[in-house]
Amino acid sequence: RLWENEGLPIVPYVSLSLSQWKNQNLYQVADQLGYPVFVKPACIGSSVGISKVKDSKDLLKAIKRAFKFDTKILIEKGIDAREIECSVLGNQEPVAFTPGEVVPSHEFYDYEAKYLDPKGAELKIPAPIPVAKQTEIKALALRAYRSIGVEGFARVDFFLERSTGMVYLNEINTIPGFTSISMFPRMCAFDGLSYSDLLDRLLQLGWERYQERKQLSYDYLQDTHQ
């Protein structure tokens, strides 16, 4: 909703709580979005509980599955797209790094592809897309990052629609994977920021944030007597 309010490109969706589910015709909602749709727990990472639904007969099962993991779910229009990711680093003046692409061998980049299947996905850095599209994605990543007040670091994930070349925001990961082979540090390393230097930079950003916030007052009475 925050990104939508900022005019950033997002995939058409509806969000639902448990109480709303009981009072809404979800088959009509999915029909309006158009199949396939993705049904997702709203606040769970690693693609846990996500289902790709190709027609109405599987919708109820997917909704019940998503509600096992969260009290709020999303139903999103499925688009035929490539998955592009972008690392962002910084507090007040963040920088975006060269984007990479995730090419899953599964139907989509699900939990199994991420963690259980050693050949679940190929990671390409840089993403094999035109320089102009890389620039567009980096600019959108910075807008998405700033618009919700992120500090420190995040990985911003995108869909690049195959038929139109349109870029859509998928999600922002404020605690992205951070092993030496994870996408976030690898994208930073591609632009010359090594893993150890990245760790140093994160410590520095944390210290800068602490120093900035230390100047703030939380004592209203003291303030009124000055």
PDB file of C-alpha atoms in Angstrom, residues 85-89 95-100 125-127 134 138 183-195 197-198:
ATOM      1  CA  GLU A  85      17.042  -8.597  -7.571  1.00  0.00           C
ATOM      2  CA  CYS A  86      18.913  -5.471  -6.483  1.00  0.00           C
ATOM      3  CA  SER A  87      21.043  -4.814  -3.391  1.00  0.00           C
ATOM      4  CA  VAL A  88      20.670  -1.443  -1.669  1.00  0.00           C
ATOM      5  CA  LEU A  89      23.013  -0.164   1.041  1.00  0.00           C
ATOM      6  CA  VAL A  95      23.218   3.317  -3.125  1.00  0.00           C
ATOM      7  CA  ALA A  96      21.942   0.547  -5.406  1.00  0.00           C
ATOM      8  CA  PHE A  97      24.172  -2.135  -6.923  1.00  0.00           C
ATOM      9  CA  THR A  98      24.126  -3.894 -10.275  1.00  0.00           C
ATOM     10  CA  PRO A  99      21.033  -6.145 -10.397  1.00  0.00           C
ATOM     11  CA  GLY A 100      21.152  -9.930 -10.674  1.00  0.00           C
ATOM     12  CA  ILE A 125      25.193 -11.431 -11.877  1.00  0.00           C
ATOM     13  CA  PRO A 126      24.820  -9.120 -13.635  1.00  0.00           C
ATOM     14  CA  ALA A 127      21.303  -9.811 -14.869  1.00  0.00           C
ATOM     15  CA  GLN A 134      19.434  -2.065 -15.123  1.00  0.00           C
ATOM     16  CA  LYS A 138      18.298   0.535  -9.608  1.00  0.00           C
ATOM     17  CA  MET A 183      22.594 -12.772  -3.820  1.00  0.00           C
ATOM     18  CA  PHE A 184      22.939  -9.638  -1.662  1.00  0.00           C
ATOM     19  CA  PRO A 185      26.696  -9.847  -0.962  1.00  0.00           C
ATOM     20  CA  ARG A 186      27.398 -11.241  -4.431  1.00  0.00           C
ATOM     21  CA  MET A 187      25.762  -8.253  -6.124  1.00  0.00           C
ATOM     22  CA  CYS A 188      27.784  -5.925  -3.902  1.00  0.00           C
ATOM     23  CA  ALA A 189      30.979  -7.842  -4.686  1.00  0.00           C
ATOM     24  CA  PHE A 190      30.319  -7.531  -8.423  1.00  0.00           C
ATOM     25  CA  ASP A 191      30.530  -3.752  -8.009  1.00  0.00           C
ATOM     26  CA  GLY A 192      33.755  -4.001  -6.006  1.00  0.00           C
ATOM     27  CA  LEU A 193      32.531  -4.166  -2.399  1.00  0.00           C
ATOM     28  CA  SER A 194      33.990  -7.358  -0.939  1.00  0.00           C
ATOM     29  CA  TYR A 195      32.233  -9.423   1.720  1.00  0.00           C
ATOM     30  CA  ASP A 197      34.282  -4.578   3.398  1.00  0.00           C
ATOM     31  CA  LEU A 198      30.502  -4.938   3.238  1.00  0.00           C
TER      32      LEU A 198
END
